[in-house]
Amino acid sequence: MEEEDELYVCELSELSELREGIEGGLSQNFIELLNEKDDYNVIIQVENKEKSFTAHSNILKYRSPYFRKELENIQPNKNNIKTIIKSSVSAQIFDIILTYIYGGIVNLENVETRFIFDLMLAANEFELKELTNKLETLLINSKAPWLKTHFSLIYRTIFNENSFKNLENYCNNIIARHPNIIFENSDFNSLPESALISLIKRDDLQMEEIKIWDYVIKWGIAQNPTLPTNFEEWTRENFLTLKITLQQLISLIRYFHISNAEIVRKIMPYKKILDKQLWKDIVQRMAIPDQPVKSNILPARSVMVTELPPRTEIPKESFSIIISEEHAAEISTWIDRKTINYSTTNIPYKFELILRGSKDGFAPQTFWNICHGHAKTVVVMKIKGTDEILGGYNPLAWAWDENNIHLENIQNIRNFLYNNNNRWMRTNDSFIFSLKNGNIQNSILSRVNNIECAIGVPDKQNQNIQGPRFGNFYLCSSRSNFLDNGVHYYSGNSYYEKLIRNSSSCNFSIVNYEVFKVVEKS
């Protein structure tokens, strides 16, 4: 019997190996079919129709419910080819989607976390459920710091899609403990209703009930901008409008756990949006607490008790992985135009990190997504293959300023622009620099010379190519990645006073880059 068992196990093992070999071979065959483009009958146009892919309808239909529905509704041309247009999808993402459809493989080596998130959204759109779930799990298990840094973006996106239950739970677990992340956010009024409902349903939401009521009212009024700003002018129709907007939310408030004073002060003015029986029961409970009521009484929300761990000395985390405190002191001296350098003990500014390439990604668009609107920033970068640390200081906001844009300079510097959609902003206070480091004996400060072309800002269509720009010194990449020859520095003009490097090469690569907001210490 034991020999039969061993034979059975052996057979199972061989069958497993055979199956894996067959599946691997089939996958490779399908990938080759995709690459050779034989007998295709579908064209998919992506990225505003700038890029086209060819595919086979039978494979698309049986791998993706989305394509099955799309192909059934499209008439073929005279060559029996159907064309699908997905303008909003990037070519890079669709290439991975199509490879997955044909071969069941996804290569995420050396990609940014934001790319994985966008790929997950695309996989969900194409109804590739298995891939969507795997990417969702990857983000939660391996990319938690990125999720927390971009929390607002993640939260709104997943609830608008309403397909990412694991991410919803992950985010709601964080918000339940720290509700101010969402409720005190400037974008609170644009929160999807489904997200607000999912939060208020939770028994463990760590917020006073009357504050939850206040935010619900605030959100409801924001959805109806035609409501009178003067509450005394509200009509019966105005209250009815608010009631209809909040009908799924007001039933989730724990009214019977709000103090009498707050009921009178906050709830009573809006009693017209409550059901008559509910308001009657609230009043009755205020007068006779022990009297039973007809309305459903929701339980009080649980209060989390956090036990503090024993106090230990936590090593101070360095504010930067590129520059030192001494560098920060020197840059602060330049900002204030001092002749004597600040010491590390009397730096008047905090350097608050808002972007790090190795953490947030090296795509040009990432810079604009994170740094848009920030003023008084320092950009620093470590150059690949040398000891150089280069950078620049921008006192202005990284955003278009119609009052500070000089179109007349475009023609004069056409040779240094990728297109004519760049705009220049004027300032006397920007500068670029090379910092003392390793074999670099002395720092170099180069203040702006041509104040008309101090800071370059691309229009939105070109933010996926160009990053921060200081005259003839800027980050730029048509491959959406600053790492590979992503720094451009042309030394043949006088935007800034001095050269900050002597290399004959005008294009070079970086290892990492950081952006800091310079904030005065209180």
Coordinates of C-alpha atoms in Angstrom, one line a residue:
M1 CA 0.0 0.0 0.0
E2 CA 2.8 2.4 0.8
E3 CA 4.4 1.7 -2.6
E4 CA 1.0 2.6 -4.2
D5 CA 0.8 5.8 -2.2
E6 CA 4.4 6.8 -3.2
L7 CA 3.5 6.1 -6.8
Y8 CA 0.4 8.2 -6.5
V9 CA 2.3 11.1 -5.1
C10 CA 4.9 10.8 -7.8
E11 CA 2.2 10.8 -10.5
L12 CA 0.6 13.9 -9.0
S13 CA 4.0 15.6 -9.0
E14 CA 4.7 14.7 -12.6
L15 CA 1.2 15.8 -13.6
S16 CA 1.7 19.1 -11.8
E17 CA 5.0 19.7 -13.6
L18 CA 3.4 18.7 -16.9
R19 CA 0.6 21.1 -16.4
E20 CA 2.9 24.0 -15.5
G21 CA 5.0 23.2 -18.6
I22 CA 1.9 23.1 -20.8
E23 CA 0.5 26.4 -19.3
G24 CA 3.9 28.1 -19.6
G25 CA 4.2 27.0 -23.2
L26 CA 0.7 28.1 -24.1
S27 CA 1.3 31.5 -22.5
Q28 CA 4.5 31.9 -24.4
N29 CA 2.7 30.9 -27.6
F30 CA 0.0 33.6 -27.1
I31 CA 2.6 36.2 -26.3
E32 CA 4.4 35.4 -29.6
L33 CA 1.0 35.6 -31.4
L34 CA 0.5 39.1 -29.9
N35 CA 4.0 40.2 -30.9
E36 CA 3.9 38.8 -34.4
K37 CA 0.5 40.5 -35.1
D38 CA -0.7 37.7 -37.3
D39 CA -4.4 37.6 -38.4
Y40 CA -5.5 40.4 -36.1
N41 CA -9.0 41.7 -36.4
V42 CA -9.1 44.4 -33.6
I43 CA -7.3 47.7 -33.3
I44 CA -7.3 49.5 -30.0
Q45 CA -6.4 53.2 -30.0
V46 CA -5.1 54.7 -26.7
E47 CA -3.5 57.8 -25.4
N48 CA -5.7 60.3 -27.4
K49 CA -5.4 58.0 -30.4
E50 CA -1.7 58.6 -30.6
K51 CA -0.8 54.9 -30.1
S52 CA -2.5 51.8 -31.6
F53 CA -2.4 48.1 -30.6
T54 CA -3.5 45.1 -32.7
A55 CA -5.3 42.1 -31.1
H56 CA -7.6 39.2 -31.7
S57 CA -11.2 39.4 -30.9
N58 CA -11.6 35.8 -29.6
I59 CA -8.8 36.2 -27.0
L60 CA -10.1 39.6 -25.9
K61 CA -13.7 38.4 -25.5
Y62 CA -12.8 35.3 -23.5
R63 CA -10.4 37.1 -21.2
S64 CA -12.3 40.3 -20.6
P65 CA -16.0 40.8 -20.1
Y66 CA -15.4 44.5 -21.0
F67 CA -14.1 43.6 -24.4
R68 CA -16.8 41.1 -25.0
K69 CA -19.4 43.8 -24.6
E70 CA -17.5 46.4 -26.6
L71 CA -16.9 44.1 -29.5
E72 CA -20.5 43.1 -29.7
N73 CA -21.5 46.8 -30.2
I74 CA -18.9 47.7 -32.8
Q75 CA -19.3 47.3 -36.5
P76 CA -16.3 46.1 -38.5
N77 CA -14.8 48.0 -41.4
K78 CA -14.6 46.6 -45.0
N79 CA -11.5 44.6 -43.9
N80 CA -13.5 43.0 -41.1
I81 CA -11.5 44.9 -38.5
K82 CA -13.1 46.5 -35.4
T83 CA -11.6 49.6 -33.8
I84 CA -11.9 50.4 -30.1
I85 CA -10.9 53.8 -28.8
K86 CA -9.7 54.2 -25.2
S87 CA -8.2 57.7 -25.3
S88 CA -7.8 58.1 -21.5
V89 CA -5.5 55.0 -21.2
S90 CA -1.8 55.4 -21.5
A91 CA 0.2 53.3 -24.0
Q92 CA 2.5 52.0 -21.3
I93 CA -0.4 50.8 -19.1
F94 CA -2.3 49.3 -22.0
D95 CA 0.8 47.4 -23.2
I96 CA 0.9 45.7 -19.8
I97 CA -2.9 45.0 -19.8
L98 CA -2.7 43.4 -23.3
T99 CA 0.4 41.3 -22.3
Y100 CA -1.6 40.1 -19.3
I101 CA -4.6 39.3 -21.4
Y102 CA -2.5 37.2 -23.7
G103 CA 0.0 35.6 -21.4
G104 CA -1.3 36.1 -17.9
I105 CA 2.0 37.8 -16.8
V106 CA 2.7 41.3 -15.4
N107 CA 6.2 42.8 -15.1
L108 CA 6.2 45.5 -12.4
E109 CA 10.0 45.7 -12.1
N110 CA 11.3 49.3 -11.6
V111 CA 7.8 50.9 -11.8
E112 CA 6.6 53.6 -9.5
T113 CA 3.8 53.0 -7.0
R114 CA 1.5 55.5 -8.8
F115 CA 1.9 53.4 -11.9
I116 CA 0.7 50.3 -10.0
F117 CA -2.3 52.3 -8.7
D118 CA -3.2 53.5 -12.2
L119 CA -2.7 50.0 -13.6
M120 CA -5.1 48.7 -11.0
L121 CA -7.7 51.3 -12.1
A122 CA -7.2 50.2 -15.7
A123 CA -7.5 46.5 -14.9
N124 CA -10.7 47.2 -13.1
E125 CA -12.0 49.2 -16.1
F126 CA -11.3 46.3 -18.4
E127 CA -12.9 43.9 -15.9
L128 CA -9.8 41.9 -15.2
K129 CA -10.9 40.9 -11.8
E130 CA -8.0 38.6 -10.8
L131 CA -5.4 41.2 -11.8
T132 CA -7.3 44.0 -10.1
N133 CA -7.4 42.0 -6.8
K134 CA -3.7 41.1 -7.0
L135 CA -2.7 44.8 -7.5
E136 CA -5.0 45.9 -4.7
T137 CA -3.4 43.4 -2.4
L138 CA 0.1 44.4 -3.5
L139 CA -0.6 48.1 -2.7
I140 CA -2.0 47.3 0.8
N141 CA 0.7 44.8 1.8
S142 CA 3.8 46.5 0.2
K143 CA 3.0 50.2 -0.5
A144 CA 1.4 51.4 2.7
P145 CA 3.6 54.5 3.0
W146 CA 2.7 55.7 -0.5
L147 CA -1.0 55.1 0.2
K148 CA -0.8 57.2 3.4
T149 CA 1.0 60.0 1.6
H150 CA -1.6 60.2 -1.2
F151 CA -4.5 59.3 1.0
S152 CA -7.0 61.8 -0.2
L153 CA -6.4 60.9 -3.9
I154 CA -6.7 57.2 -3.1
Y155 CA -9.9 57.6 -1.0
R156 CA -11.9 59.6 -3.5
T157 CA -10.8 57.4 -6.4
I158 CA -11.8 54.1 -4.9
F159 CA -15.2 55.3 -3.8
N160 CA -15.9 56.8 -7.2
E161 CA -15.1 53.4 -8.7
N162 CA -16.8 51.5 -5.9
S163 CA -14.9 48.3 -6.8
F164 CA -12.0 48.1 -4.4
K165 CA -13.5 46.8 -1.1
N166 CA -10.2 45.8 0.4
L167 CA -8.8 49.3 -0.1
E168 CA -12.0 50.8 1.2
N169 CA -11.7 48.8 4.4
Y170 CA -8.0 49.7 4.6
C171 CA -8.7 53.4 4.3
N172 CA -11.8 53.4 6.6
N173 CA -9.8 51.6 9.3
I174 CA -7.3 54.5 9.2
I175 CA -10.1 57.2 9.1
A176 CA -12.0 55.5 12.0
R177 CA -9.0 56.2 14.2
H178 CA -8.0 59.5 12.6
P179 CA -11.2 61.1 11.2
N180 CA -9.7 64.5 10.8
I181 CA -7.8 63.1 7.7
I182 CA -11.0 63.3 5.8
F183 CA -13.5 65.4 7.8
E184 CA -11.1 68.4 8.2
N185 CA -9.7 68.1 4.7
S186 CA -10.4 71.1 2.4
D187 CA -11.9 68.7 -0.1
F188 CA -14.4 67.2 2.3
N189 CA -17.4 68.7 0.5
S190 CA -16.5 66.8 -2.6
L191 CA -16.4 63.4 -0.8
P192 CA -18.6 60.8 -2.6
E193 CA -21.8 60.0 -0.7
S194 CA -20.9 56.3 -0.6
A195 CA -17.7 57.1 1.2
L196 CA -19.4 59.3 3.8
I197 CA -22.1 56.6 4.4
S198 CA -19.5 53.9 4.8
L199 CA -17.7 56.0 7.5
I200 CA -20.8 57.1 9.5
K201 CA -22.0 53.5 9.6
R202 CA -19.0 52.5 11.6
D203 CA -19.4 51.9 15.3
D204 CA -15.7 52.7 15.9
L205 CA -15.6 56.2 14.2
Q206 CA -13.7 58.2 16.8
M207 CA -15.6 61.4 16.6
E208 CA -18.3 63.1 18.8
E209 CA -21.8 62.4 17.5
I210 CA -22.7 66.1 17.3
K211 CA -19.6 66.8 15.2
I212 CA -20.6 64.0 12.8
W213 CA -24.0 65.7 12.5
D214 CA -22.3 69.1 11.9
Y215 CA -20.2 67.6 9.0
V216 CA -23.2 65.8 7.5
I217 CA -25.2 69.1 7.4
K218 CA -22.1 70.9 6.0
W219 CA -21.7 68.3 3.3
G220 CA -25.4 68.3 2.4
I221 CA -25.6 72.1 2.1
A222 CA -22.4 72.0 -0.1
Q223 CA -24.2 69.7 -2.5
N224 CA -27.0 72.3 -3.0
P225 CA -25.2 75.7 -3.7
T226 CA -28.5 77.4 -4.5
L227 CA -29.7 77.2 -0.8
P228 CA -29.8 80.6 0.9
T229 CA -26.7 81.5 2.8
N230 CA -28.8 83.2 5.4
F231 CA -30.4 80.4 7.4
E232 CA -33.3 82.7 8.5
E233 CA -34.4 82.9 4.8
W234 CA -34.8 79.1 4.4
T235 CA -38.2 78.0 3.1
R236 CA -40.0 74.7 3.5
E237 CA -38.8 73.8 0.0
N238 CA -35.2 74.5 1.1
F239 CA -35.5 72.1 4.0
L240 CA -37.1 69.5 1.7
T241 CA -34.1 69.8 -0.7
L242 CA -31.7 69.2 2.1
K243 CA -33.7 66.3 3.5
I244 CA -33.7 64.6 0.1
T245 CA -30.0 65.0 -0.3
L246 CA -29.3 63.6 3.2
Q247 CA -31.9 60.9 3.4
Q248 CA -29.4 58.1 3.5
L249 CA -27.2 59.9 6.0
I250 CA -29.5 61.3 8.7
S251 CA -30.7 57.8 9.6
L252 CA -27.2 56.8 10.6
I253 CA -26.7 59.5 13.3
R254 CA -26.9 58.3 16.9
Y255 CA -29.3 60.9 18.1
F256 CA -30.0 59.3 21.4
H257 CA -26.4 59.6 22.5
I258 CA -26.2 63.4 22.0
S259 CA -26.7 65.7 25.0
N260 CA -29.9 67.6 25.4
A261 CA -28.0 70.9 25.1
E262 CA -26.5 69.9 21.7
I263 CA -29.9 68.6 20.6
V264 CA -31.5 72.0 21.2
R265 CA -28.5 74.0 19.8
K266 CA -27.6 71.9 16.8
I267 CA -30.4 69.5 15.9
M268 CA -33.5 71.5 16.6
P269 CA -32.9 74.2 13.8
Y270 CA -32.9 71.3 11.3
K271 CA -35.8 69.3 12.8
K272 CA -37.7 69.7 9.5
I273 CA -35.3 67.3 7.7
L274 CA -36.0 64.6 10.3
D275 CA -39.0 62.2 10.2
K276 CA -41.7 63.4 12.5
Q277 CA -41.7 60.2 14.6
L278 CA -37.9 60.5 15.1
W279 CA -38.1 64.1 16.2
K280 CA -41.0 63.2 18.5
D281 CA -39.0 60.4 20.1
I282 CA -35.9 62.7 20.5
V283 CA -38.0 65.3 22.4
Q284 CA -39.6 62.5 24.5
R285 CA -36.3 61.0 25.4
M286 CA -35.0 64.5 26.5
A287 CA -38.0 64.9 28.8
I288 CA -38.5 61.3 30.0
P289 CA -35.3 59.3 29.5
D290 CA -36.7 56.0 30.7
Q291 CA -39.8 56.1 28.4
P292 CA -39.6 53.6 25.5
V293 CA -39.6 55.1 22.0
K294 CA -40.7 53.8 18.6
S295 CA -37.6 54.9 16.6
N296 CA -34.6 52.6 16.2
I297 CA -31.9 53.4 18.8
L298 CA -28.4 52.8 17.3
P299 CA -25.7 51.9 19.8
A300 CA -23.2 54.4 21.0
R301 CA -19.9 54.5 19.1
S302 CA -17.1 52.6 20.8
V303 CA -14.2 54.6 22.1
M304 CA -10.7 53.2 21.4
V305 CA -8.3 53.2 24.3
T306 CA -4.7 53.3 23.2
E307 CA -2.1 52.0 25.6
L308 CA 1.1 53.9 25.3
P309 CA 4.3 51.8 25.0
P310 CA 7.2 52.3 27.4
R311 CA 9.1 55.4 26.5
T312 CA 12.2 54.7 24.5
E313 CA 14.6 56.9 22.7
I314 CA 13.6 57.0 19.0
P315 CA 16.5 57.8 16.7
K316 CA 16.0 61.1 14.9
E317 CA 15.1 60.5 11.3
S318 CA 17.2 62.5 8.9
F319 CA 15.2 65.1 7.0
S320 CA 17.0 64.3 3.8
I321 CA 18.9 61.4 2.2
I322 CA 20.7 63.9 -0.2
I323 CA 21.7 67.0 1.8
S324 CA 23.0 67.5 5.3
E325 CA 22.2 70.0 8.1
E326 CA 25.3 71.9 7.0
H327 CA 23.9 72.1 3.4
A328 CA 20.5 73.3 4.8
A329 CA 22.3 76.1 6.8
E330 CA 24.2 77.2 3.7
I331 CA 21.1 77.3 1.5
S332 CA 19.2 79.2 4.2
T333 CA 22.1 81.8 4.2
W334 CA 21.7 82.2 0.5
I335 CA 17.9 82.6 0.8
D336 CA 18.4 85.5 3.3
R337 CA 21.3 86.9 1.3
K338 CA 23.6 86.8 4.4
T339 CA 27.3 87.3 4.1
I340 CA 28.1 85.0 7.0
N341 CA 26.8 81.4 7.0
Y342 CA 24.2 80.3 9.5
S343 CA 25.4 77.5 11.8
T344 CA 23.4 74.3 12.1
T345 CA 22.1 75.4 15.5
N346 CA 20.6 78.7 14.3
I347 CA 19.0 77.8 10.9
P348 CA 15.9 80.1 10.7
Y349 CA 14.0 77.6 8.5
K350 CA 12.6 74.1 8.5
F351 CA 13.1 72.1 5.4
E352 CA 9.9 70.1 5.1
L353 CA 10.1 67.2 2.7
I354 CA 7.2 67.2 0.2
L355 CA 8.6 64.9 -2.5
R356 CA 11.3 62.3 -2.7
G357 CA 11.9 60.5 -6.0
S358 CA 12.7 57.1 -4.5
K359 CA 9.5 57.3 -2.5
D360 CA 7.0 59.1 -4.7
G361 CA 8.4 58.3 -8.2
F362 CA 10.4 60.0 -10.9
A363 CA 7.7 60.8 -13.4
P364 CA 7.5 64.5 -14.4
Q365 CA 3.7 64.5 -13.7
T366 CA 4.4 63.3 -10.1
F367 CA 6.3 66.6 -9.4
W368 CA 3.3 68.7 -10.5
N369 CA 0.7 66.5 -8.7
I370 CA 2.6 66.9 -5.4
C371 CA 4.3 70.3 -5.7
H372 CA 1.6 72.3 -7.5
G373 CA 0.9 75.5 -5.6
H374 CA 3.9 75.2 -3.1
A375 CA 6.0 78.3 -2.8
K376 CA 9.5 78.8 -1.3
T377 CA 10.8 75.4 -2.3
V378 CA 14.3 73.9 -2.7
V379 CA 14.9 71.2 -5.3
V380 CA 18.0 69.1 -4.8
M381 CA 19.3 66.1 -6.8
K382 CA 22.2 63.7 -6.6
I383 CA 24.0 63.2 -9.9
K384 CA 24.7 59.7 -11.0
G385 CA 28.4 58.7 -11.2
T386 CA 29.7 61.8 -9.5
D387 CA 29.8 63.5 -6.0
E388 CA 27.7 66.4 -7.3
I389 CA 24.6 67.6 -5.5
L390 CA 22.8 70.2 -7.7
G391 CA 19.7 72.2 -7.1
G392 CA 17.7 75.4 -7.1
Y393 CA 15.5 77.6 -5.0
N394 CA 12.2 79.0 -6.2
P395 CA 10.5 81.6 -4.0
L396 CA 7.4 81.5 -6.2
A397 CA 4.6 78.9 -6.3
W398 CA 5.0 76.0 -8.8
A399 CA 1.9 77.1 -10.7
W400 CA 0.9 79.3 -13.5
D401 CA 0.6 82.9 -12.4
E402 CA -1.0 85.0 -15.1
N403 CA 0.2 88.1 -13.4
N404 CA 3.8 87.0 -13.6
I405 CA 4.1 85.3 -17.0
H406 CA 6.1 86.8 -19.8
L407 CA 5.1 85.6 -23.2
E408 CA 7.4 88.0 -25.1
N409 CA 10.4 86.0 -24.0
I410 CA 9.3 82.7 -25.7
Q411 CA 10.6 83.6 -29.1
N412 CA 14.0 84.6 -27.7
I413 CA 14.6 81.2 -26.1
R414 CA 12.9 78.8 -28.5
N415 CA 16.2 76.8 -28.8
F416 CA 16.0 75.9 -25.2
L417 CA 12.3 74.8 -25.1
Y418 CA 10.6 71.6 -26.1
N419 CA 7.6 73.5 -27.3
N420 CA 6.1 77.0 -27.2
N421 CA 3.7 76.2 -24.4
N422 CA 6.2 77.0 -21.6
R423 CA 5.7 80.1 -19.6
W424 CA 8.4 82.1 -17.7
M425 CA 7.9 83.7 -14.3
R426 CA 9.9 86.7 -13.0
T427 CA 11.8 86.8 -9.7
N428 CA 15.0 88.4 -8.4
D429 CA 15.3 85.8 -5.6
S430 CA 15.7 82.4 -7.3
F431 CA 19.1 80.8 -7.5
I432 CA 20.8 77.5 -8.5
F433 CA 23.7 75.8 -6.8
S434 CA 26.2 73.0 -6.5
L435 CA 26.9 71.9 -3.0
K436 CA 30.2 70.9 -1.4
N437 CA 30.3 67.1 -1.2
G438 CA 32.9 64.4 -1.5
N439 CA 35.5 65.5 -4.0
I440 CA 33.6 68.8 -4.5
Q441 CA 35.7 71.2 -2.4
N442 CA 33.5 74.3 -2.5
S443 CA 29.8 75.1 -3.0
I444 CA 28.8 77.3 -5.9
L445 CA 25.9 79.8 -5.7
S446 CA 24.5 81.2 -8.9
R447 CA 21.8 83.8 -8.6
V448 CA 19.4 84.6 -11.3
N449 CA 20.8 86.9 -14.0
N450 CA 17.8 87.1 -16.4
I451 CA 14.9 87.7 -14.0
E452 CA 12.4 87.5 -16.9
C453 CA 13.3 83.8 -17.4
A454 CA 13.9 82.8 -13.8
I455 CA 11.4 80.0 -13.4
G456 CA 9.8 77.9 -16.2
V457 CA 6.4 76.4 -15.8
P458 CA 4.9 74.1 -18.6
D459 CA 1.3 74.1 -19.5
K460 CA -0.8 71.1 -18.3
Q461 CA -0.4 69.2 -21.5
N462 CA 3.4 69.2 -21.1
Q463 CA 3.6 68.4 -17.4
N464 CA 4.1 64.8 -18.2
I465 CA 7.4 65.7 -19.9
Q466 CA 8.9 68.6 -17.9
G467 CA 9.5 69.0 -14.2
P468 CA 11.0 72.0 -12.2
R469 CA 12.9 74.5 -14.4
F470 CA 15.4 77.2 -13.4
G471 CA 16.3 79.0 -16.7
N472 CA 18.5 76.6 -18.6
F473 CA 18.7 74.0 -15.7
Y474 CA 15.7 71.6 -15.5
L475 CA 14.4 68.1 -15.1
C476 CA 12.8 66.7 -18.2
S477 CA 12.1 63.3 -19.8
S478 CA 10.0 62.2 -22.7
R479 CA 10.2 58.6 -21.2
S480 CA 8.3 59.8 -18.0
N481 CA 11.4 59.1 -15.8
F482 CA 14.0 61.6 -14.6
L483 CA 16.5 58.8 -13.8
D484 CA 17.8 58.3 -17.3
N485 CA 19.4 61.5 -18.7
G486 CA 16.5 63.4 -17.1
V487 CA 18.6 66.5 -16.1
H488 CA 19.3 69.2 -18.7
Y489 CA 21.8 72.0 -18.2
Y490 CA 22.8 74.2 -21.1
S491 CA 25.8 76.4 -20.2
G492 CA 25.8 78.6 -23.2
N493 CA 23.6 81.4 -22.0
S494 CA 23.2 83.7 -19.0
Y495 CA 20.0 82.9 -17.3
Y496 CA 21.9 82.5 -14.0
E497 CA 25.2 84.2 -13.1
K498 CA 27.7 81.3 -12.8
L499 CA 28.1 77.8 -14.1
I500 CA 27.3 75.2 -11.5
R501 CA 29.1 72.3 -13.4
N502 CA 31.8 72.2 -16.0
S503 CA 30.9 69.0 -17.8
S504 CA 30.6 69.3 -21.6
S505 CA 27.5 67.0 -21.5
C506 CA 24.3 68.9 -21.3
N507 CA 22.2 65.8 -20.4
F508 CA 22.9 63.7 -17.4
S509 CA 21.3 61.3 -15.0
I510 CA 20.3 61.4 -11.3
V511 CA 20.3 58.9 -8.5
N512 CA 17.5 60.6 -6.6
Y513 CA 15.9 64.0 -6.1
E514 CA 14.0 65.8 -3.3
V515 CA 11.8 68.8 -3.0
F516 CA 11.6 70.7 0.3
K517 CA 9.2 73.5 1.4
V518 CA 11.2 76.1 3.3
V519 CA 9.2 77.2 6.3
E520 CA 10.2 79.9 8.9
K521 CA 10.6 78.4 12.4
S522 CA 8.3 79.9 14.9

